[in-house]
CSV table of C-alpha atoms in Angstrom, one decimal:
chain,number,residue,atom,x,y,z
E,1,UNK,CA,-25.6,-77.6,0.8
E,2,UNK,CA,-27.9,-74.5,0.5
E,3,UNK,CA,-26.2,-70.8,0.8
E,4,UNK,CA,-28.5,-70.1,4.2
E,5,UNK,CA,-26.3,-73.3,6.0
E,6,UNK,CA,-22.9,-71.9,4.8
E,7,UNK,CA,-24.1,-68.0,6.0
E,8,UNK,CA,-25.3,-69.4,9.5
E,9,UNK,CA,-21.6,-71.8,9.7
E,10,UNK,CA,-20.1,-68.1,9.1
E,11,UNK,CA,-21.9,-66.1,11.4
E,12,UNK,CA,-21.5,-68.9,14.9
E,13,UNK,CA,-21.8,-66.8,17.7
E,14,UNK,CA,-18.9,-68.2,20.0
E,15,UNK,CA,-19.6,-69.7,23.3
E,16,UNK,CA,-18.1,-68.0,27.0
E,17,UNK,CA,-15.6,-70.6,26.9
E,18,UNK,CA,-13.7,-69.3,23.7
E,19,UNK,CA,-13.9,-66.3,24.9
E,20,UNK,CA,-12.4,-66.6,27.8
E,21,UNK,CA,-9.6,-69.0,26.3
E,22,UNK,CA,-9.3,-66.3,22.8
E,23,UNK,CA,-8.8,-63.4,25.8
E,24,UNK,CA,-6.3,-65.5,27.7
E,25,UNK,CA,-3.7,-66.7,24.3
E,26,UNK,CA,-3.8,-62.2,23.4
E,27,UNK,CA,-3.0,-61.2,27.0
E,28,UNK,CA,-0.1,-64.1,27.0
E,29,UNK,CA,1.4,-62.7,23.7
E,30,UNK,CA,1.5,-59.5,25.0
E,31,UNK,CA,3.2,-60.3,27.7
E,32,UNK,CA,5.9,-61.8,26.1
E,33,UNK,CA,6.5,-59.3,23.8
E,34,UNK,CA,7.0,-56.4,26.5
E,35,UNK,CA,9.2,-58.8,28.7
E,36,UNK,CA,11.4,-58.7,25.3
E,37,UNK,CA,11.3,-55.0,25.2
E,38,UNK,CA,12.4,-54.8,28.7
E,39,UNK,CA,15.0,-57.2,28.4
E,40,UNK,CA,16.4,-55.4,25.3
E,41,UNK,CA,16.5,-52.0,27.2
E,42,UNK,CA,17.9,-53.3,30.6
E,43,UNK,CA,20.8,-54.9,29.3
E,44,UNK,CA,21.7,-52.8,26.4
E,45,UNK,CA,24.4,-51.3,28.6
E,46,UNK,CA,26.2,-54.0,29.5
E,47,UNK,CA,25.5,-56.1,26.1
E,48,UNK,CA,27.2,-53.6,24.5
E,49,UNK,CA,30.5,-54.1,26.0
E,50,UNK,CA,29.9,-58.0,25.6
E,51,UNK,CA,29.2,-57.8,22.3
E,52,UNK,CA,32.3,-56.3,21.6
E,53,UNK,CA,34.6,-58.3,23.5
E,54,UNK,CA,31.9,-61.5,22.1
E,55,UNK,CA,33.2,-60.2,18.6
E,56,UNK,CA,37.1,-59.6,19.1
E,57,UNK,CA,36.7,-63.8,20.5
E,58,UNK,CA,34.4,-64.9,17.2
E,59,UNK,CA,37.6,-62.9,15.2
E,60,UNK,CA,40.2,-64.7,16.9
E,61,UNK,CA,38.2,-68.0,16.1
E,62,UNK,CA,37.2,-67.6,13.0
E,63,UNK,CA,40.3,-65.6,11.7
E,64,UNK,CA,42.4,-68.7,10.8
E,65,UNK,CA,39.6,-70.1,8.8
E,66,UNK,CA,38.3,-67.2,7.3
E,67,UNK,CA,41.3,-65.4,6.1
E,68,UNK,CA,43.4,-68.6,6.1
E,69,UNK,CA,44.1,-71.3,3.5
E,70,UNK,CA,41.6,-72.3,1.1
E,71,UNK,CA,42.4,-75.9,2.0
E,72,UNK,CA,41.7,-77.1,5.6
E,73,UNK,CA,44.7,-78.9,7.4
E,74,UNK,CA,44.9,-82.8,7.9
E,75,UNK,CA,42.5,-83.8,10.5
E,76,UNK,CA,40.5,-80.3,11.1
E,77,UNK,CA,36.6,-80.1,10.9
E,78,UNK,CA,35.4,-77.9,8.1
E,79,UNK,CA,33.2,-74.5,10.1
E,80,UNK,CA,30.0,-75.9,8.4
E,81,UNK,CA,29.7,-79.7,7.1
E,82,UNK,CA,26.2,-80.8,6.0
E,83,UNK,CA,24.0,-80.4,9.3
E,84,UNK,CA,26.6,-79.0,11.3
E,85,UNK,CA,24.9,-75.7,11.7
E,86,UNK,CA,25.0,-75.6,15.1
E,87,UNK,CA,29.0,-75.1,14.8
E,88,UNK,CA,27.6,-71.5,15.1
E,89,UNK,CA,26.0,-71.5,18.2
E,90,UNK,CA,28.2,-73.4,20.0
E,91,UNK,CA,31.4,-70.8,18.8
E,92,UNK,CA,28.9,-67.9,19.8
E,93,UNK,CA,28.0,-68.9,23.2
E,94,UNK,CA,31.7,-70.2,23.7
E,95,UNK,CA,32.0,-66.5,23.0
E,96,UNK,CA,29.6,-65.0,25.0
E,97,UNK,CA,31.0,-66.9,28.0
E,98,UNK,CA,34.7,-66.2,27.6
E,99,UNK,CA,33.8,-62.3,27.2
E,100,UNK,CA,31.6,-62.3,30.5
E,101,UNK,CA,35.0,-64.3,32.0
E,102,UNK,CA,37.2,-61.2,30.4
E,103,UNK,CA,34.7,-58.8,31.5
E,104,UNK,CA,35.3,-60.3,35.6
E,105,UNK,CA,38.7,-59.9,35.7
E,106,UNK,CA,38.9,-56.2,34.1
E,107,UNK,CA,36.7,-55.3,37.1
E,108,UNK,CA,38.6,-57.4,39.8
E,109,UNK,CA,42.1,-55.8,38.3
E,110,UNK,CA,40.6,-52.4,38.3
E,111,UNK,CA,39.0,-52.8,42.1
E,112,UNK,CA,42.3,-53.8,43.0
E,113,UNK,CA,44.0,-51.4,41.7
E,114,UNK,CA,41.9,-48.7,42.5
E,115,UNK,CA,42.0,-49.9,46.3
E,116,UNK,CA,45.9,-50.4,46.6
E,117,UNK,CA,46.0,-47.1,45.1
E,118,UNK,CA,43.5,-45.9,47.6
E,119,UNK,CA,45.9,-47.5,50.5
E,120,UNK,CA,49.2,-46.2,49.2
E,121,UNK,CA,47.7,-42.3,49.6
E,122,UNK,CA,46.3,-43.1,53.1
E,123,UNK,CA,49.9,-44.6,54.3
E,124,UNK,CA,51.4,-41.1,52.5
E,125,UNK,CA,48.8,-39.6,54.6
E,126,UNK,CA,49.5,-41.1,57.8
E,127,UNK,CA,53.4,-40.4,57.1
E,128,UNK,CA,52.8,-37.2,56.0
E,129,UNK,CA,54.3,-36.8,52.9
E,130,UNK,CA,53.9,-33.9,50.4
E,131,UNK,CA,52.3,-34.4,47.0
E,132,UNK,CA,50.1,-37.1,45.4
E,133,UNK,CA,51.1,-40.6,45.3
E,134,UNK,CA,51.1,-41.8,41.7
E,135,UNK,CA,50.8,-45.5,40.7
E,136,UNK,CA,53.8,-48.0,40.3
E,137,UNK,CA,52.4,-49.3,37.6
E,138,UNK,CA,55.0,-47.6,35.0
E,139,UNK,CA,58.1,-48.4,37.6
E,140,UNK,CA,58.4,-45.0,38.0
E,141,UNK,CA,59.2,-44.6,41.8
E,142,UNK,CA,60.3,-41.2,43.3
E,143,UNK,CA,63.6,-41.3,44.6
E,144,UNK,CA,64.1,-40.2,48.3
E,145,UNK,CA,67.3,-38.2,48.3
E,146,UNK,CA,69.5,-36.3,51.0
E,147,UNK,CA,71.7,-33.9,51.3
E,148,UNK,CA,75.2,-33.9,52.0
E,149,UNK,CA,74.3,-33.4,56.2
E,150,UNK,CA,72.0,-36.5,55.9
E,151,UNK,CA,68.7,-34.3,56.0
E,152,UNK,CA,66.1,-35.0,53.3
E,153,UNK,CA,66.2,-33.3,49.9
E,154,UNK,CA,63.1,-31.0,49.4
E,155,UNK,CA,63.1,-30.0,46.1
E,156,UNK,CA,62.3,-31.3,42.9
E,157,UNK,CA,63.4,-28.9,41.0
E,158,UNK,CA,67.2,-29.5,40.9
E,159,UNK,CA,69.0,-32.7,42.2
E,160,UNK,CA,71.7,-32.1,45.0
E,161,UNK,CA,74.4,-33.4,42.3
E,162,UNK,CA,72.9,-30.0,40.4
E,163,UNK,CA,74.2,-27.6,43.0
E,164,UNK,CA,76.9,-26.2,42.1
E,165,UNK,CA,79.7,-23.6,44.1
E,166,UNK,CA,79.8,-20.4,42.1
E,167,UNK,CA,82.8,-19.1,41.0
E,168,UNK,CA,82.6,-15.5,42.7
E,169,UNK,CA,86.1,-14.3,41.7
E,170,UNK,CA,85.2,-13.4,37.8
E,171,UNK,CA,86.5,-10.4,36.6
E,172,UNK,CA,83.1,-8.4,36.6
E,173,UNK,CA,84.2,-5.0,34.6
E,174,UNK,CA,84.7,-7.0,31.5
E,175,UNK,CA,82.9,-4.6,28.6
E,176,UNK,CA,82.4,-5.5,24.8
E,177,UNK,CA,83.4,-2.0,23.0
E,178,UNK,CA,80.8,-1.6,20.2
E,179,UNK,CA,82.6,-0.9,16.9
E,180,UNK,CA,80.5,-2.2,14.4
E,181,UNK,CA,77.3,-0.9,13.4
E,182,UNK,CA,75.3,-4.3,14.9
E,183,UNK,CA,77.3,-3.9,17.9
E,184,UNK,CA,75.8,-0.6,18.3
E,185,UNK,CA,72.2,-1.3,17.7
E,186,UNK,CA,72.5,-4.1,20.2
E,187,UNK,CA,74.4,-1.7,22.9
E,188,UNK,CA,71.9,1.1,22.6
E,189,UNK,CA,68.8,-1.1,22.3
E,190,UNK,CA,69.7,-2.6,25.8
E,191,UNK,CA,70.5,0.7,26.9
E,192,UNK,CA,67.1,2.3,26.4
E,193,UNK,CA,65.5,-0.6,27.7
E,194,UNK,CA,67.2,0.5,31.0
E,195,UNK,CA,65.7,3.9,31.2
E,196,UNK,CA,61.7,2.7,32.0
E,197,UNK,CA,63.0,0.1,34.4
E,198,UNK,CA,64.9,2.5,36.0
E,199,UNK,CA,62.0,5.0,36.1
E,200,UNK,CA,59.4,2.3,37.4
E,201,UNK,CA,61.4,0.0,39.9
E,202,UNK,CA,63.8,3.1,41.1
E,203,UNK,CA,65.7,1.2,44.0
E,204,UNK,CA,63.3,-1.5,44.8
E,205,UNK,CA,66.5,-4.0,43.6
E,206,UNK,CA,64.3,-7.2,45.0
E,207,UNK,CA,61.4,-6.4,42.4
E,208,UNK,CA,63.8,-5.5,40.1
E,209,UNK,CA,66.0,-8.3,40.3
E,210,UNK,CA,62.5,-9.9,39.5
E,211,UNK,CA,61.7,-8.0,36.7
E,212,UNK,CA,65.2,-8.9,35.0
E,213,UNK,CA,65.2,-12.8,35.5
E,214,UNK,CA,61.8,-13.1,33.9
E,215,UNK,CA,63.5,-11.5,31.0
E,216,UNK,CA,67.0,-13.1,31.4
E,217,UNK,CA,65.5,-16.2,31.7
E,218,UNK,CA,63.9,-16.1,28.3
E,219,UNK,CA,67.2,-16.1,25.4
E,220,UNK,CA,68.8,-19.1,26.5
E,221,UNK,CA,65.5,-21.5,26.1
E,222,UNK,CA,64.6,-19.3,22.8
E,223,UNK,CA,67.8,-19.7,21.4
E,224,UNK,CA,68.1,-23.8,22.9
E,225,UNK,CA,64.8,-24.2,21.3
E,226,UNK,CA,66.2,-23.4,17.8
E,227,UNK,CA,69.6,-24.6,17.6
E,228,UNK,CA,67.4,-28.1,18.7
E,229,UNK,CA,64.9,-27.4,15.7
E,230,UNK,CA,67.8,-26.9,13.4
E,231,UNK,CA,70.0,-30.1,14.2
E,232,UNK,CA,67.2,-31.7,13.9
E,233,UNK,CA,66.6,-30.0,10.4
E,234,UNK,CA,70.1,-30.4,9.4
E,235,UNK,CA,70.5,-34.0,11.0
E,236,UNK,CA,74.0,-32.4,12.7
E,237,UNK,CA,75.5,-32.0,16.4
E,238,UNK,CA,74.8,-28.9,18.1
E,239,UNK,CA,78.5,-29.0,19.6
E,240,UNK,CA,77.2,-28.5,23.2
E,241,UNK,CA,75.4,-25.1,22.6
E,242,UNK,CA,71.4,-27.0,23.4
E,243,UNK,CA,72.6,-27.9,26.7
E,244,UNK,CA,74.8,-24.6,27.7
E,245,UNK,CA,71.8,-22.7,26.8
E,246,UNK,CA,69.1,-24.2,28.2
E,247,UNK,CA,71.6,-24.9,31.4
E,248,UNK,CA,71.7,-20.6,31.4
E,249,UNK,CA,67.7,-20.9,30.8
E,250,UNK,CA,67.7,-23.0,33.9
E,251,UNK,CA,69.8,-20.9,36.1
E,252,UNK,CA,68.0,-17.2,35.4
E,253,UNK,CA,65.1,-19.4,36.2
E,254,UNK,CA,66.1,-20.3,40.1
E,255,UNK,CA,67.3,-16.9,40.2
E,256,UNK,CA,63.5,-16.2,39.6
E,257,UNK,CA,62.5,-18.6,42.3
E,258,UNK,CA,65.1,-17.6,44.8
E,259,UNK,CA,64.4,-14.0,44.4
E,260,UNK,CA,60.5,-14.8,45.0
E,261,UNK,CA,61.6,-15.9,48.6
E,262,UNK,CA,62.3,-12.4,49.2
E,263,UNK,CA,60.2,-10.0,47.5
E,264,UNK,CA,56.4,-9.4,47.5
E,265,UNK,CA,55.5,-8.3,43.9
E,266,UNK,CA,52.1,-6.4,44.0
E,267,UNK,CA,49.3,-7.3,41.1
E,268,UNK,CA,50.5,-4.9,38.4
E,269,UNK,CA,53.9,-5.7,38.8
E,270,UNK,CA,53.0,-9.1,38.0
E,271,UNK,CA,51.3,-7.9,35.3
E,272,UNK,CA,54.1,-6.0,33.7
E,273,UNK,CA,56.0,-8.9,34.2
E,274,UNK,CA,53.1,-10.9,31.7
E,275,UNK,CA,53.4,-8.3,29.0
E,276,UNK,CA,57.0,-7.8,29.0
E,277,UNK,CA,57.9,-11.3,28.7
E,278,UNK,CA,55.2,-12.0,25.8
E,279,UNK,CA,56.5,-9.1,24.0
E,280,UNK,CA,60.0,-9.9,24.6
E,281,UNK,CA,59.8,-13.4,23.9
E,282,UNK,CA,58.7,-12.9,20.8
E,283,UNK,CA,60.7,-10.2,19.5
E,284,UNK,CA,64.2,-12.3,20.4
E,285,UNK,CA,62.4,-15.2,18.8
E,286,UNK,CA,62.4,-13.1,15.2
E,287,UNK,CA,65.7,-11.4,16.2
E,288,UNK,CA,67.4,-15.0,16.8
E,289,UNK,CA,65.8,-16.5,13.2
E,290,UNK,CA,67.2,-12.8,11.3
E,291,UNK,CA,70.7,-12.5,13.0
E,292,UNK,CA,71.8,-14.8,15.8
E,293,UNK,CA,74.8,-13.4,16.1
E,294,UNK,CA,72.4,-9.7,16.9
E,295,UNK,CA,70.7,-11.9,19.4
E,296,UNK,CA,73.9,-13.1,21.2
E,297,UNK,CA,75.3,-9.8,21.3
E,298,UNK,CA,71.9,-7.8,22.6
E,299,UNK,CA,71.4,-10.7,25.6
E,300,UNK,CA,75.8,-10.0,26.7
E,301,UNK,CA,75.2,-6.6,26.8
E,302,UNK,CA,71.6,-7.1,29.1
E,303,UNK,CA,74.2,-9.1,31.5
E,304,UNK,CA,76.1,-6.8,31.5
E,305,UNK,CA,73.5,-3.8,32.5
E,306,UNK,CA,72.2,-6.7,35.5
E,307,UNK,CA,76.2,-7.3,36.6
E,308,UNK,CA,75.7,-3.2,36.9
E,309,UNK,CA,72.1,-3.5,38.8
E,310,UNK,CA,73.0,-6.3,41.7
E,311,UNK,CA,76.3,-4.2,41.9
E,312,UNK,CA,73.7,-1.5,43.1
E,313,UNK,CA,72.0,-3.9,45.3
E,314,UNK,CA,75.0,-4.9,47.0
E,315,UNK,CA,75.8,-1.4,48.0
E,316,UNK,CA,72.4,-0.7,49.2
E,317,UNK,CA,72.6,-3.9,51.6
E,318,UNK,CA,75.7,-2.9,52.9
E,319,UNK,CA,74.8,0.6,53.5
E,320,UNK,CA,71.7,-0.3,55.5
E,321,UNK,CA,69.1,1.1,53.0
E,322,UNK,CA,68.1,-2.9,52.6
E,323,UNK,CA,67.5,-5.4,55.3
E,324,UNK,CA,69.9,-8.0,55.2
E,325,UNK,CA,68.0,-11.1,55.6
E,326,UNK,CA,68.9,-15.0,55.6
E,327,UNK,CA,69.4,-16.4,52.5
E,328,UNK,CA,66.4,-19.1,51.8
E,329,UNK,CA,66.9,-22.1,51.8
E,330,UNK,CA,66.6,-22.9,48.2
E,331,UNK,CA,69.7,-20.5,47.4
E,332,UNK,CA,71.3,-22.4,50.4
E,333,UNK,CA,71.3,-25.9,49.0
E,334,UNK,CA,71.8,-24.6,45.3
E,335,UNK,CA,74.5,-22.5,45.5
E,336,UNK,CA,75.5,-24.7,48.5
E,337,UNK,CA,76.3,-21.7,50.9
E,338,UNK,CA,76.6,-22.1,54.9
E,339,UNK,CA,73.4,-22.6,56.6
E,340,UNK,CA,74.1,-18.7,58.2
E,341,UNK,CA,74.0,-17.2,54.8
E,342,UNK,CA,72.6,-14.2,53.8
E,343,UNK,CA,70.8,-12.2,51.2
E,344,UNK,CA,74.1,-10.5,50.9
E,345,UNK,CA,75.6,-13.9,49.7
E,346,UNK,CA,72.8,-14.5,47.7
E,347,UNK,CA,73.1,-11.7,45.3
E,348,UNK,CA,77.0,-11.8,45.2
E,349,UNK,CA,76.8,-15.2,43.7
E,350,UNK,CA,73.7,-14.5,41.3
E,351,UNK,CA,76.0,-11.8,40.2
E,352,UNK,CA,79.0,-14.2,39.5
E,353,UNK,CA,76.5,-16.2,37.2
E,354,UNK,CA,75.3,-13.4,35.1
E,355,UNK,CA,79.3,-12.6,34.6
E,356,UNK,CA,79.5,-16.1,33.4
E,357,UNK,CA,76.3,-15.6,31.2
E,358,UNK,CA,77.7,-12.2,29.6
E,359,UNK,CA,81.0,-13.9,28.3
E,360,UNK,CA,79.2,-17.2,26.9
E,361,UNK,CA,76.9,-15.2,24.8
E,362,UNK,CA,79.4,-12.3,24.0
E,363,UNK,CA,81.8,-15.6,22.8
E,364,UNK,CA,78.9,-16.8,20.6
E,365,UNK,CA,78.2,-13.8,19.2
E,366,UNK,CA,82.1,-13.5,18.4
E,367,UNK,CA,81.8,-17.1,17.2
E,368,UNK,CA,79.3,-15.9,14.2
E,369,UNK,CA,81.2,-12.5,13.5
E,370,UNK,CA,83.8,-14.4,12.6
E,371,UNK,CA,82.1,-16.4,9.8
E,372,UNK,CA,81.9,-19.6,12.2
E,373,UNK,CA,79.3,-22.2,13.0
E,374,UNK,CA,78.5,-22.1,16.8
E,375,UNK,CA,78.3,-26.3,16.3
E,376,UNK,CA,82.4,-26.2,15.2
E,377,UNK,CA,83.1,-24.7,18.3
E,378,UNK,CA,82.5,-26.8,21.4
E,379,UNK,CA,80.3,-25.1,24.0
E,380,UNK,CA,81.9,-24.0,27.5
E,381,UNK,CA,79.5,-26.6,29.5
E,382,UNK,CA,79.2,-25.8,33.2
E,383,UNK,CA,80.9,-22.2,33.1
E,384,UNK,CA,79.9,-21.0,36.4
């Protein structure tokens, strides 16, 4: 065959025909290949949760034989015999269809939950409860109490078997003489901490009495907080003391609350009550790590000084100078005082408590001055 027949074979123009079909075979493979990238992109968002799920089932299939004995049991079918390999995709799309089954009832649980959740706050709603409903779902159900005259219990705060009748008849001019040189530091340290109160609040007892149960409030939780630290340390008992502290923590706290009923603080006596408590806090904090038998000592002499301060405020009521009001309610059901009480009743019983509070911490403080562990000596639990 001459070269000029193998250069014209080469050089065929094609007919319209081929063309048309040569056109037709490109635009199909283009096709398919964006229909692929679409597919990819529009269900990468939920193939990624089926793929996981897909590959927690293939684990719990192929776990036994993977990780199992090198020798398959009597009677079982080796994962890949010969031509078997289709063993593969029939495990994968037994997988792929147990995940999407998986997938169905994680949404139906969480519609249904999410709608009885949705009907338990409308019914709250309609009944007009306060508060938001939380789920069931941890058997945790609120409790509906009431009080001893049948009515409902309001607070949260403190249970009704919390309340408590305070013991008004405490001797209140009990004083620890200062003889010792920490004695002394502690009874003068107080003491000049009573002249700026003195000199901001004047006779304003209601934001005073404020003042002095955000501080009062603070030793018994600093000092709780400790002893808890160090039985935990020491893998001992605390004898009682975690509890009786935190139980004074507690009550200065509702003192706080019940005081709030009453008095208006402006903003930058709220904001003398921020820095005096950080600084306080942390001072007690050191001074309860160096000496706790300093600390004990500085927080009866500071009941004292408020024993001395509601005194005041008891004279002022009954003078006049101070509008006797009723007693709110949260005093009421606490203290449990007669429905006609009065702010006057109020601050006689807050008064008994911080008598209580000056002889539990003076007692600890005579516990350690003695050479004693406060755990050796069982705490005086509900002294009121």
């Amino acid at each position: 065959m001459s070269s000029w027949s193998v250069l014209a074979r080469r050089h065929v123009v094609p007919s319209p025909s081929q063309k048309l079909a040569r056109l037709q075979v490109r635009e199909t493979a283009a096709t398919s290949s964006a229909s692929r990238v679409g597919h990819r992109f529009a269900g990468s968002s939920s193939s990624a949760m089926r793929s996981r799920v897909a590959g927690s089932v293939l684990l719990r299939h192929l776990g036994p034989r993977v990780f199992g004995p090198a020798t398959p049991a009597s009677g079982s079918r080796p994962l890949l015999v010969g031509g078997e390999g289709g063993v593969w995709a029939r495990l994968l799309a037994t997988s792929a269809a147990e995940a999407a089954k998986e997938e169905v009832a994680a949404s139906k649980d969480n519609v249904a939950s999410t709608a009885a959740a949705k009907a338990e706050a409308v019914q709250a709603a309609k009944e007009g409860e306060k508060g938001a409903v939380v789920s069931s779902y941890w058997g945790i159900v609120p409790a509906k109490l009431v009080n001893k005259d049948g009515a409902e219990w309001k607070w949260s705060c403190f249970r009704p078997w919390e309340a408590y009748t305070s013991d008004t008849s405490i001797d209140l001019t009990k004083h620890h003489q200062p003889k010792i040189l920490l004695d002394k530091i502690a009874y003068w340290t107080v003491k000049s901490l009573r002249v700026p109160t003195d000199i901001f609040f004047q006779r304003r007892y209601g934001c005073r009495a404020m003042m002095l149960e955000t501080v009062a409030a603070v030793p018994g939780m600093v000092g709780g907080m400790l002893l808890h630290l160090r039985s935990l340390r020491r893998f001992e008992h605390s004898g009682g003391w975690i509890r009786a502290l935190l139980e004074e923590a507690e009550n200065e706290r509702m003192h706080l609350m019940t005081f709030m009923e009453v008095a208006d603080p402006k903003w930058y006596e709220r904001a003398l009550v921020l820095a005096v408590q950080g600084v306080f806090f942390n001072a007690y904090f050191v001074g309860y790590l160096l000496s706790p038998k300093f600390a004990h000592r500085v927080v009866g002499y500071l009941e004292e000084e408020a024993i001395h301060s509601y005194t005041e405020f008891l004279r002022d009521l009954e003078a006049g100078k101070i509008e006797n009001v009723p007693a709110p309610r949260i005093a009421i059901d606490y203290w449990r005082l007669p429905a006609d009480a009065t702010l006057k009743d109020v601050v006689t019983v807050v008064r008994a408590d911080e008598a209580h509070h000056r002889d539990v911490n003076h007692f600890a403080a005579d516990i350690h001055f003695q050479g004693l562990e406060l755990n050796k000596t069982p705490a005086p639990l509900g002294y009121h």
